[in-house]
Each structure stands twice: as structure tokens, then as C-alpha cells.
PDB file of N, CA and C and ligand atoms in Angstrom:
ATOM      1  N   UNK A1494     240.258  66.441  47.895  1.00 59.00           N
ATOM      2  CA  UNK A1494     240.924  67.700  47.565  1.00 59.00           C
ATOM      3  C   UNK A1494     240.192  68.861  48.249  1.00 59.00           C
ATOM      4  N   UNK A1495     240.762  69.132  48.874  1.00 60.00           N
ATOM      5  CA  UNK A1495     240.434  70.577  49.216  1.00 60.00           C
ATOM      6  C   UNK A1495     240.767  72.120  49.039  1.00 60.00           C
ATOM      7  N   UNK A1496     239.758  72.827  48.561  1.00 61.00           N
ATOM      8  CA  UNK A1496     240.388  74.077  47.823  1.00 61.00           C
ATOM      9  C   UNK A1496     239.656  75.492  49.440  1.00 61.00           C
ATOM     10  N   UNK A1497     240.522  76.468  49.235  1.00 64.00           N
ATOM     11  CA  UNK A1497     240.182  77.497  50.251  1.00 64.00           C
ATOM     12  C   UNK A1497     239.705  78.708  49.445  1.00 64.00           C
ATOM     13  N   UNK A1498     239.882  78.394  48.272  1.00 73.00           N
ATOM     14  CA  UNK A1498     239.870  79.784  47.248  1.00 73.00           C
ATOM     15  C   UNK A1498     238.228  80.231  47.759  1.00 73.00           C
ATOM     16  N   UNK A1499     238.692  81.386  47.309  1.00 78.00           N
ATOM     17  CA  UNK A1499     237.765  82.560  47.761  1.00 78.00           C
ATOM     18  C   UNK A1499     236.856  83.135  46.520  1.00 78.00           C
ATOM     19  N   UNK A1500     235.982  83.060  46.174  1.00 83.00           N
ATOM     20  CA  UNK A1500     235.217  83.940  45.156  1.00 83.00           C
ATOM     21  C   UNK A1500     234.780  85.722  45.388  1.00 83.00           C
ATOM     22  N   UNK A1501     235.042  85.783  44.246  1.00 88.00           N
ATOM     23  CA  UNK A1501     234.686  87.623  44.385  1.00 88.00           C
ATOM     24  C   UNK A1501     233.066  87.471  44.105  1.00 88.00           C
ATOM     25  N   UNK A1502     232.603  88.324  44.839  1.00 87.00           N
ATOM     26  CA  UNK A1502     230.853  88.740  45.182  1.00 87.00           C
ATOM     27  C   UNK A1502     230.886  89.996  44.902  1.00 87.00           C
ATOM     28  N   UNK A1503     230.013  90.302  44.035  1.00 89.00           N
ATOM     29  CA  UNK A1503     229.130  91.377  44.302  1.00 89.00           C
ATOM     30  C   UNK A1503     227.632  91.280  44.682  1.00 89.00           C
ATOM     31  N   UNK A1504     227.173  92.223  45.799  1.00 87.00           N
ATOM     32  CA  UNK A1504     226.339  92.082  46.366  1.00 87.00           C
ATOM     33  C   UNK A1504     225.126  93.469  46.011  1.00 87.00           C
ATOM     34  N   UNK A1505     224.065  93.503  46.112  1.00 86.00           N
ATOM     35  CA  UNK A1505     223.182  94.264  45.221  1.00 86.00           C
ATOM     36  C   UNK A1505     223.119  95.780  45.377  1.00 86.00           C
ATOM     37  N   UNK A1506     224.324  95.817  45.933  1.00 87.00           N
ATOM     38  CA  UNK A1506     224.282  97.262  46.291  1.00 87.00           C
ATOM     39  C   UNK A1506     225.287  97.622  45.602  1.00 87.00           C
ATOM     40  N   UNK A1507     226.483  96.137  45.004  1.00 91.00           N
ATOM     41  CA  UNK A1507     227.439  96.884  44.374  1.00 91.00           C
ATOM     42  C   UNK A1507     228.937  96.806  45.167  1.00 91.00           C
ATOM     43  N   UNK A1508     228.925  96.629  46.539  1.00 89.00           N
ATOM     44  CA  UNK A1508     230.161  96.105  47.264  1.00 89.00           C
ATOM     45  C   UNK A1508     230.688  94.713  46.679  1.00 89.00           C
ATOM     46  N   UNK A1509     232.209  95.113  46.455  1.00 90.00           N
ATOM     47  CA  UNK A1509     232.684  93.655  46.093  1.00 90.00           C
ATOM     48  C   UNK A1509     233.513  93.311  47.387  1.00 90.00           C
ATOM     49  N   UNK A1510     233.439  91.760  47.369  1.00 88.00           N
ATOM     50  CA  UNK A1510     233.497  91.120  48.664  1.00 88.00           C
ATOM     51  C   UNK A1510     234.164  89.889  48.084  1.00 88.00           C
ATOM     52  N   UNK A1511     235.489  89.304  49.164  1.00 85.00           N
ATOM     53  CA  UNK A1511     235.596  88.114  49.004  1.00 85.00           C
ATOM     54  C   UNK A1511     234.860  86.745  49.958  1.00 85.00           C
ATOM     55  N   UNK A1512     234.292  85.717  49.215  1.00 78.00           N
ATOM     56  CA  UNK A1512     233.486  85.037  50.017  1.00 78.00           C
ATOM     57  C   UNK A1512     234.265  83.845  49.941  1.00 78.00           C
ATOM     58  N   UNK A1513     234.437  82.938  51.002  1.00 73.00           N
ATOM     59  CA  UNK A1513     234.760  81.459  51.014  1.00 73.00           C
ATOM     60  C   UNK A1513     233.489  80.544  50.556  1.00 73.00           C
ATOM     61  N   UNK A1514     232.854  80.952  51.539  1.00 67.00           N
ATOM     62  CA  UNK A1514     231.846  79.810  51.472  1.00 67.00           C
ATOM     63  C   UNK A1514     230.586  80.849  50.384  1.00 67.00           C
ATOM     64  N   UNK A1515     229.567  80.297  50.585  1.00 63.00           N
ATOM     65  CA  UNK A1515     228.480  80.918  49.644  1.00 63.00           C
ATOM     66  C   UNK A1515     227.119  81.813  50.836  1.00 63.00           C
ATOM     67  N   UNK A1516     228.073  82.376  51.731  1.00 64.00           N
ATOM     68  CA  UNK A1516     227.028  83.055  52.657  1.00 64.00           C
ATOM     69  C   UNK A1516     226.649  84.201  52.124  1.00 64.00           C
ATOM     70  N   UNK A1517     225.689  84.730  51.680  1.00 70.00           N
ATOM     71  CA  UNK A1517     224.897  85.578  50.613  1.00 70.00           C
ATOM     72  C   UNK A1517     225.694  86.919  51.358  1.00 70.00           C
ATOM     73  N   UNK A1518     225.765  87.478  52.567  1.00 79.00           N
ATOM     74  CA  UNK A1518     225.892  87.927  53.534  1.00 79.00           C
ATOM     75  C   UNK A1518     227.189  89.071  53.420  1.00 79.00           C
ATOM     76  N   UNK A1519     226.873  90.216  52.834  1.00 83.00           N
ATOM     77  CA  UNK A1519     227.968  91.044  52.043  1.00 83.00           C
ATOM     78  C   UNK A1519     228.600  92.191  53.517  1.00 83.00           C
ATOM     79  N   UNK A1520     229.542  91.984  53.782  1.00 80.00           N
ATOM     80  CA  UNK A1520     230.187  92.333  54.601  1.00 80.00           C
ATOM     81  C   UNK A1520     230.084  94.001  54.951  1.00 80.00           C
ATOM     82  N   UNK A1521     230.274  95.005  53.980  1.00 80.00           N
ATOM     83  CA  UNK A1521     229.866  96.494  53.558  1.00 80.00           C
ATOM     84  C   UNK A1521     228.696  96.550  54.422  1.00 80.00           C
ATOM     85  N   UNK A1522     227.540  95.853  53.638  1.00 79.00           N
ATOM     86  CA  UNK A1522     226.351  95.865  53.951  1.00 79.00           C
ATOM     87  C   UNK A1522     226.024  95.866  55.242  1.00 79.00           C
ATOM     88  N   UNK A1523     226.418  94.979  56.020  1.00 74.00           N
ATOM     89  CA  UNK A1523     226.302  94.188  57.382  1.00 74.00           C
ATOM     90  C   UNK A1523     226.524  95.696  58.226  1.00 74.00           C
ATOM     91  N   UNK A1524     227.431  95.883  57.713  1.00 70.00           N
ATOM     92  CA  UNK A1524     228.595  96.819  58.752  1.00 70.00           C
ATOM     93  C   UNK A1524     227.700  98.329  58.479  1.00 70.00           C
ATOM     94  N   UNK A1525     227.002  98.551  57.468  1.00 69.00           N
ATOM     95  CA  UNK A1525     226.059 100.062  57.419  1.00 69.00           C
ATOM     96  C   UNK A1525     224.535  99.447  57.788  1.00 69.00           C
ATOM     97  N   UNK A1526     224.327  98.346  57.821  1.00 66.00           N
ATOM     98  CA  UNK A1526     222.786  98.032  58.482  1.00 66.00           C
ATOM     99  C   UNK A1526     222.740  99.227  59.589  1.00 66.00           C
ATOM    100  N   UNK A1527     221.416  99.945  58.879  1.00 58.00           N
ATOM    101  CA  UNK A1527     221.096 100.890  60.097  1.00 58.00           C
ATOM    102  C   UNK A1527     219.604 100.737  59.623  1.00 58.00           C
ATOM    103  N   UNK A1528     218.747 100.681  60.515  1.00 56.00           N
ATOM    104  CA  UNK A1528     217.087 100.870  60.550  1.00 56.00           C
ATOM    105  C   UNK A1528     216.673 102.013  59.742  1.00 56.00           C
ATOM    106  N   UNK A1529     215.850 102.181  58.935  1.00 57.00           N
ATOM    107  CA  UNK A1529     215.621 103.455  58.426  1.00 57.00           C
ATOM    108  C   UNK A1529     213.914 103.901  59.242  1.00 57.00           C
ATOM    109  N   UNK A1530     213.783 103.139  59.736  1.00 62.00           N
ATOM    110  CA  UNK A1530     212.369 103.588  60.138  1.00 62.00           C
ATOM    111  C   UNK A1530     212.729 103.126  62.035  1.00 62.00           C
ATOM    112  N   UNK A1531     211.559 103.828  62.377  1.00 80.00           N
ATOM    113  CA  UNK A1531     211.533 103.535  63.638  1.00 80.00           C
ATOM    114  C   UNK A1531     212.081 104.017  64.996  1.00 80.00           C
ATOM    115  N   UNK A1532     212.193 103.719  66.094  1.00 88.00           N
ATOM    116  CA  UNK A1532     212.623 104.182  67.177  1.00 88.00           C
ATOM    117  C   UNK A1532     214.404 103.890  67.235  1.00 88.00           C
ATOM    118  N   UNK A1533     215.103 102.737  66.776  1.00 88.00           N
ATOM    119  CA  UNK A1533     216.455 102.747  66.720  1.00 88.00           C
ATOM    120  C   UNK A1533     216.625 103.498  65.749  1.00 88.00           C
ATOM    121  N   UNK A1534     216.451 103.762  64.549  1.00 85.00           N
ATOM    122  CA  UNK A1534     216.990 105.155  63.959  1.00 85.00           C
ATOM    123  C   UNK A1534     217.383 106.153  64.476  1.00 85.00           C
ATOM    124  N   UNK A1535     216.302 106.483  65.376  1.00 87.00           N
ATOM    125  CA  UNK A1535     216.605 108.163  66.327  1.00 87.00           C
ATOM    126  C   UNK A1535     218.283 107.812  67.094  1.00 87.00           C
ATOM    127  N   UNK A1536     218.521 107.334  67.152  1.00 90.00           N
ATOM    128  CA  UNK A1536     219.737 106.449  68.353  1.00 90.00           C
ATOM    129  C   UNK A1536     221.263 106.409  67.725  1.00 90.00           C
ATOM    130  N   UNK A1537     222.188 106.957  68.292  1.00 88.00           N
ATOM    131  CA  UNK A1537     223.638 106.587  68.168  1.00 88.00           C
ATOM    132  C   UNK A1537     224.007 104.928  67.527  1.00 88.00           C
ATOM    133  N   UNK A1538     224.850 104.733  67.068  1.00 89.00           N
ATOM    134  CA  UNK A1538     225.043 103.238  66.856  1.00 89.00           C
ATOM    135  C   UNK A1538     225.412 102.984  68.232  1.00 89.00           C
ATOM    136  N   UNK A1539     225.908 103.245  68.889  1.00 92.00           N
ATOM    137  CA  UNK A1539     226.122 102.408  70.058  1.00 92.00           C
ATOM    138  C   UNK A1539     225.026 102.339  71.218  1.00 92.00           C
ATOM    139  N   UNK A1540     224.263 103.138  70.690  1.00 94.00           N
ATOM    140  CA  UNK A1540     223.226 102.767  72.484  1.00 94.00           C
ATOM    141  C   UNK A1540     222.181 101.929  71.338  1.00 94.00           C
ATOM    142  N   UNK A1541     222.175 102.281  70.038  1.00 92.00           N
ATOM    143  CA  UNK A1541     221.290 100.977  69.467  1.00 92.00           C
ATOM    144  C   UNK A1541     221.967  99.689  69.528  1.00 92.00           C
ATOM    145  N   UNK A1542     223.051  99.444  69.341  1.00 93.00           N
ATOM    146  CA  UNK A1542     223.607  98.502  69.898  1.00 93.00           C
ATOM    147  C   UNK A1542     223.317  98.064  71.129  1.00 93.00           C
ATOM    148  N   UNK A1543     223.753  98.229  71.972  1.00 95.00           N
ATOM    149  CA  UNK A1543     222.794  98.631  73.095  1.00 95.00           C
ATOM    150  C   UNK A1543     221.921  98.090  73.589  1.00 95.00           C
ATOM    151  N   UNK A1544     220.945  98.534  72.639  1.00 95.00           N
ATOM    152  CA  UNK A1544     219.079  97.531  72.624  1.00 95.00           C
ATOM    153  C   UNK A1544     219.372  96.692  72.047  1.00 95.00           C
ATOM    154  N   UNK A1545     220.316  95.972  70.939  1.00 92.00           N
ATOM    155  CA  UNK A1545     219.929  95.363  70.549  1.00 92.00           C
ATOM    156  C   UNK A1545     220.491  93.924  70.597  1.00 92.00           C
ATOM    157  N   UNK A1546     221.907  94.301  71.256  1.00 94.00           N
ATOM    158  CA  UNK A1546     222.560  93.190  72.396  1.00 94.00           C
ATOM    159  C   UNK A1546     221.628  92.402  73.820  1.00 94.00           C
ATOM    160  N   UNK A1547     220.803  93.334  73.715  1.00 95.00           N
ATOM    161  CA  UNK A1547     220.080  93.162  75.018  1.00 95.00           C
ATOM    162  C   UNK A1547     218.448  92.869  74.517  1.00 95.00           C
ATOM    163  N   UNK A1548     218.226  92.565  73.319  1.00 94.00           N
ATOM    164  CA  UNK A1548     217.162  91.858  72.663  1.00 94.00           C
ATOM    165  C   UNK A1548     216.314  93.184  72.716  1.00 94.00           C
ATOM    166  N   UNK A1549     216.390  94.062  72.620  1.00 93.00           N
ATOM    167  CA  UNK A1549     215.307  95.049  72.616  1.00 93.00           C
ATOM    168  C   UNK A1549     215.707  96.009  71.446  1.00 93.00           C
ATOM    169  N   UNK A1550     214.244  95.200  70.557  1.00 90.00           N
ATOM    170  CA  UNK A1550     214.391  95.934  68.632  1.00 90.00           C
ATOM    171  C   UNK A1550     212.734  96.712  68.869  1.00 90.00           C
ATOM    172  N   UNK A1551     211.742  96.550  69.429  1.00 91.00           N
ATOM    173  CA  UNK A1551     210.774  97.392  69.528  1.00 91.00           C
ATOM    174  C   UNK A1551     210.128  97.904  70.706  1.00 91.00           C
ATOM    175  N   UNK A1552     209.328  99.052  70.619  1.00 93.00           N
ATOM    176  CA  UNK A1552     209.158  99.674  71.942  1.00 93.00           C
ATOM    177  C   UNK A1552     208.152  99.571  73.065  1.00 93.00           C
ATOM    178  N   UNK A1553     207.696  98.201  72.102  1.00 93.00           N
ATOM    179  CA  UNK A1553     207.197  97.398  73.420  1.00 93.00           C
ATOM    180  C   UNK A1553     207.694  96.741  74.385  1.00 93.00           C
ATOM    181  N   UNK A1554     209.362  95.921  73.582  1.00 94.00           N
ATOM    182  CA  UNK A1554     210.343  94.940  74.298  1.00 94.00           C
ATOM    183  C   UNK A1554     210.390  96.663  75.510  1.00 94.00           C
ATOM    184  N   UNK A1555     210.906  97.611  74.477  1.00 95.00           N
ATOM    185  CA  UNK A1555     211.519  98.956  75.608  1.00 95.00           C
ATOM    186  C   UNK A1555     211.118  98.887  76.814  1.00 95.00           C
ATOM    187  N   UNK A1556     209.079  99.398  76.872  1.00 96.00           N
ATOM    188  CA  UNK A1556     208.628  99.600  77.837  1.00 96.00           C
ATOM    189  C   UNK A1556     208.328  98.701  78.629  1.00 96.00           C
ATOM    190  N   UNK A1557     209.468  97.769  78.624  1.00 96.00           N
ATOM    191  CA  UNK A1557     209.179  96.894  79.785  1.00 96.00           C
ATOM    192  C   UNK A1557     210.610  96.561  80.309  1.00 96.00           C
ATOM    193  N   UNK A1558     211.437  97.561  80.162  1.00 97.00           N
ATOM    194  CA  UNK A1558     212.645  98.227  80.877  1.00 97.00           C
ATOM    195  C   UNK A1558     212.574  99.525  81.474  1.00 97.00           C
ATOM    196  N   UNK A1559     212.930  99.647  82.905  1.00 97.00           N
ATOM    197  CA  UNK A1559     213.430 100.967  83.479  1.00 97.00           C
ATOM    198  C   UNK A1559     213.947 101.620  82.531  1.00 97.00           C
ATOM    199  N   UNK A1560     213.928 103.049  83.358  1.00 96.00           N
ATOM    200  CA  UNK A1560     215.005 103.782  82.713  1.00 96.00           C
ATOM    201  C   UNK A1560     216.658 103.412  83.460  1.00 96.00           C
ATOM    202  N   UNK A1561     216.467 103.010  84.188  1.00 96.00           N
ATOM    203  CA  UNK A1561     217.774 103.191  85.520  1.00 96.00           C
ATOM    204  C   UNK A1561     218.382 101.447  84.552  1.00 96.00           C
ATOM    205  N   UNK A1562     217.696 100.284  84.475  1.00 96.00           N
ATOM    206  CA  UNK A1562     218.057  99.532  83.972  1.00 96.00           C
ATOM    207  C   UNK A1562     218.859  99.439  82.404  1.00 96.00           C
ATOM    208  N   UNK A1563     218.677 100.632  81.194  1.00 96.00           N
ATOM    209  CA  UNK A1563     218.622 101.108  80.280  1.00 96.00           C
ATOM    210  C   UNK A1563     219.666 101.164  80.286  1.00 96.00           C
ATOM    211  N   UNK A1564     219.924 102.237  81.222  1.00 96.00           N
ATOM    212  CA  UNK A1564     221.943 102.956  81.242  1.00 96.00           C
ATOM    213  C   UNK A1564     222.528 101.857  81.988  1.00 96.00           C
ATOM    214  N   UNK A1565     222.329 100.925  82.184  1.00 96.00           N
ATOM    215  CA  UNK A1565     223.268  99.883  82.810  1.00 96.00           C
ATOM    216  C   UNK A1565     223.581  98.864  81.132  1.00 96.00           C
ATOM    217  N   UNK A1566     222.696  99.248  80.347  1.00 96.00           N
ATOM    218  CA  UNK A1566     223.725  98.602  79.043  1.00 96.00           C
ATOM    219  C   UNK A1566     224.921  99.224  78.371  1.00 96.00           C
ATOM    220  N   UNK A1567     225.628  98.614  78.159  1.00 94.00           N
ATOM    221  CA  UNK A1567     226.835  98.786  77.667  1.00 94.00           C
ATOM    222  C   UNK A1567     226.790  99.712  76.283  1.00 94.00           C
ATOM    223  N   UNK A1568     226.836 100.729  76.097  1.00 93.00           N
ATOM    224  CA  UNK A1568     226.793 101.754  74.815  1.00 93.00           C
ATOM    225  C   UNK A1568     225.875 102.797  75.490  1.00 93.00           C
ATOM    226  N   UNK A1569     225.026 102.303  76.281  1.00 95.00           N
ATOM    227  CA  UNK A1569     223.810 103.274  76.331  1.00 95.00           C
ATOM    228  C   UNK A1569     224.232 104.611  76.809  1.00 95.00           C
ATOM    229  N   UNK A1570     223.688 105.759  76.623  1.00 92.00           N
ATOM    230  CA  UNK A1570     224.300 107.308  77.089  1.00 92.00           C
ATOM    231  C   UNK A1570     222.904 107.887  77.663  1.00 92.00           C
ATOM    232  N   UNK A1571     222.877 108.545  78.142  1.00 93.00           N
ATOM    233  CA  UNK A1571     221.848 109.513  79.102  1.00 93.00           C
ATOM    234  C   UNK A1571     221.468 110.587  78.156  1.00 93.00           C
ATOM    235  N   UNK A1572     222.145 110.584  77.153  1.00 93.00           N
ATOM    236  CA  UNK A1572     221.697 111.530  76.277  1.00 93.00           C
ATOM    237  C   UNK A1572     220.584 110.822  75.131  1.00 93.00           C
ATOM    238  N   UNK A1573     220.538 109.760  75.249  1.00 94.00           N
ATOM    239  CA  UNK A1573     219.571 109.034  74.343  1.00 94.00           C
ATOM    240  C   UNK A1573     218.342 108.763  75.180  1.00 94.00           C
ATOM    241  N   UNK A1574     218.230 108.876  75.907  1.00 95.00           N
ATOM    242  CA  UNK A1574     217.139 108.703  77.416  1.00 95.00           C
ATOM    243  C   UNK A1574     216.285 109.436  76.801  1.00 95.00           C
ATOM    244  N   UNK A1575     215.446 111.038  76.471  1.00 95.00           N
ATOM    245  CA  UNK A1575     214.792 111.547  75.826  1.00 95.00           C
ATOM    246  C   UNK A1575     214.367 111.343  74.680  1.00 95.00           C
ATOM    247  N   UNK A1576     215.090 110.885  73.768  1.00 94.00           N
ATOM    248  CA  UNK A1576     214.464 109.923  72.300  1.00 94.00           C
ATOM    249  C   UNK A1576     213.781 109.302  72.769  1.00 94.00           C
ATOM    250  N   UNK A1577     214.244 107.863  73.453  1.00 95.00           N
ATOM    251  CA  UNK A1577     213.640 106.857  73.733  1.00 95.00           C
ATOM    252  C   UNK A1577     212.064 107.202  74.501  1.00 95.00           C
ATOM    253  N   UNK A1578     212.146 108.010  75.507  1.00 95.00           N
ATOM    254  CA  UNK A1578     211.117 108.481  76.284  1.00 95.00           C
ATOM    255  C   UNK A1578     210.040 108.966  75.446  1.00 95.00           C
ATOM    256  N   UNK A1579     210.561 110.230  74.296  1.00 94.00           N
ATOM    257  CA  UNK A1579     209.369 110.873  73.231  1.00 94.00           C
ATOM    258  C   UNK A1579     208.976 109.616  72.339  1.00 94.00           C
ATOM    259  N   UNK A1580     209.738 108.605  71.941  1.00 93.00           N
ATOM    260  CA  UNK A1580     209.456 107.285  71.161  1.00 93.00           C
ATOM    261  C   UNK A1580     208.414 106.604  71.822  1.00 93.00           C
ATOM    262  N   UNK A1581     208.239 106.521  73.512  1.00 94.00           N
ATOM    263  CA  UNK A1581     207.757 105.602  73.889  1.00 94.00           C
ATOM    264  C   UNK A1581     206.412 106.086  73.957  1.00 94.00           C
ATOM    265  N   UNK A1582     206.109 107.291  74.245  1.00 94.00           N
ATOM    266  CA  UNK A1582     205.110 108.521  74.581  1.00 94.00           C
ATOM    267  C   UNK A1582     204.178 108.318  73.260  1.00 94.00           C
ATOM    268  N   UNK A1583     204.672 108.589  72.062  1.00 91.00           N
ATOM    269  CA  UNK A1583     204.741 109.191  70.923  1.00 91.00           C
ATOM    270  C   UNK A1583     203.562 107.331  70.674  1.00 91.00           C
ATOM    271  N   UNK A1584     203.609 106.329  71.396  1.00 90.00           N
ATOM    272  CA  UNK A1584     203.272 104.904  71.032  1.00 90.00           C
ATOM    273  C   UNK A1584     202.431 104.988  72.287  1.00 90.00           C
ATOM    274  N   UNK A1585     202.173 105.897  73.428  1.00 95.00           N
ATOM    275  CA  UNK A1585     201.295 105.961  74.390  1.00 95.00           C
ATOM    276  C   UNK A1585     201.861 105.028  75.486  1.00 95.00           C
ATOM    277  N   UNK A1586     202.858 104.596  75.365  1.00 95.00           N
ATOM    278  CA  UNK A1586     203.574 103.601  76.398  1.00 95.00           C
ATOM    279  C   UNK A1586     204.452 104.443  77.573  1.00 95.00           C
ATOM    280  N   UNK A1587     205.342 103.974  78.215  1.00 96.00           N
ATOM    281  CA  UNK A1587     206.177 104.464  79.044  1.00 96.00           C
ATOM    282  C   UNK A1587     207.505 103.480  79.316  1.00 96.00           C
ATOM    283  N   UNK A1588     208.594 104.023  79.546  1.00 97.00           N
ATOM    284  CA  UNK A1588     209.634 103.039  80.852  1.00 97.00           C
ATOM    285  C   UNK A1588     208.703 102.218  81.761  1.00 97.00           C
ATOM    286  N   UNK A1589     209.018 101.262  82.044  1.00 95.00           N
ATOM    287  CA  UNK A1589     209.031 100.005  83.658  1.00 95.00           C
ATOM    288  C   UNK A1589     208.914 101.455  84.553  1.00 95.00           C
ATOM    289  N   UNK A1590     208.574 101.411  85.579  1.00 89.00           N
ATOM    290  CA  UNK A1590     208.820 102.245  86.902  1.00 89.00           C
ATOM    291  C   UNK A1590     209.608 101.132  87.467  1.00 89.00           C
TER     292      UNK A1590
HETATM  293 ZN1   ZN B1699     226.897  95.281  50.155  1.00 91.73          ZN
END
């Protein structure tokens, strides 16, 4: 027998969610994950996206990217180029040359 039914979740924040399976994994939640600390905070969702499509979550992964390589990711804007730069500074590091 197979059943598809769906269970209602609430998840600890209080979003109710329908779940199939038992993936703890509250959908609301997922979708407002934003960093509260750190160098992707300073950042648009999309150029953190950005880094983080492209495996780069700290600013060590960073400084071992160009800047010219940076804006070739998909979200990234030229206007986030100066965060990232005072972020990297701010850790005594730099961009790749
Ligand atoms: Zn939630």
C-alpha cells in the first residue's frame, strides 16, 4: 500500500509546511536563510548567490578570486565589488591579481 499523504509541519520558527517525506527542512525557512554575520551579509541576494554557486562562503575562498573573475558570476554586480574589497581589507587579505 502506498500512501502520498502529506503531513502538516510546523517548524521552530512557526511556518506551517506540508511535508511528504520527514525532511526536517521547512521550506519558509530555506527561502529567508540569509547569513547574519559576516561578509555575505553585506551582499544583495543575488551576487551572494553568486559566491555561493561558485563555492565561495568565506573570504579566504574570496581572495583567491580576481576581481575581473568575480563579475563573470552570474548575479554578481560591480556595485558589490567595494563591500567585498573593504571585507577583504578589513581581514588584511586582497582579490587574486
Ligand atoms: Zn520555517
Amino acid at each position: 500500500m502506498t500512501t502520498t499523504q502529506k503531513t502538516l509541519k510546523t517548524c521552530k520558527r512557526g511556518h506551517e509546511y506540508y511535508k511528504s517525506s520527514d525532511c526536517p527542512t521547512c521550506p519558509t525557512c530555506e527561502q529567508e536563510r540569509k547569513p547574519e554575520t559576516g561578509f555575505l551579509s553585506l551582499l544583495s541576494a543575488p551576487a551572494r548567490r553568486a559566491l555561493e554557486n561558485n563555492g565561495i562562503t568565506s573570504l579566504q575562498q574570496l581572495s583567491n578570486v580576481s576581481e575581473k573573475d568575480i563579475l563573470k558570476f552570474h548575479g554578481m554586480g560591480p556595485a558589490s565589488l567595494p563591500k567585498l574589497r573593504a571585507a577583504l581589507e578589513a581581514e588584511g587579505l586582497s582579490f587574486k591579481n
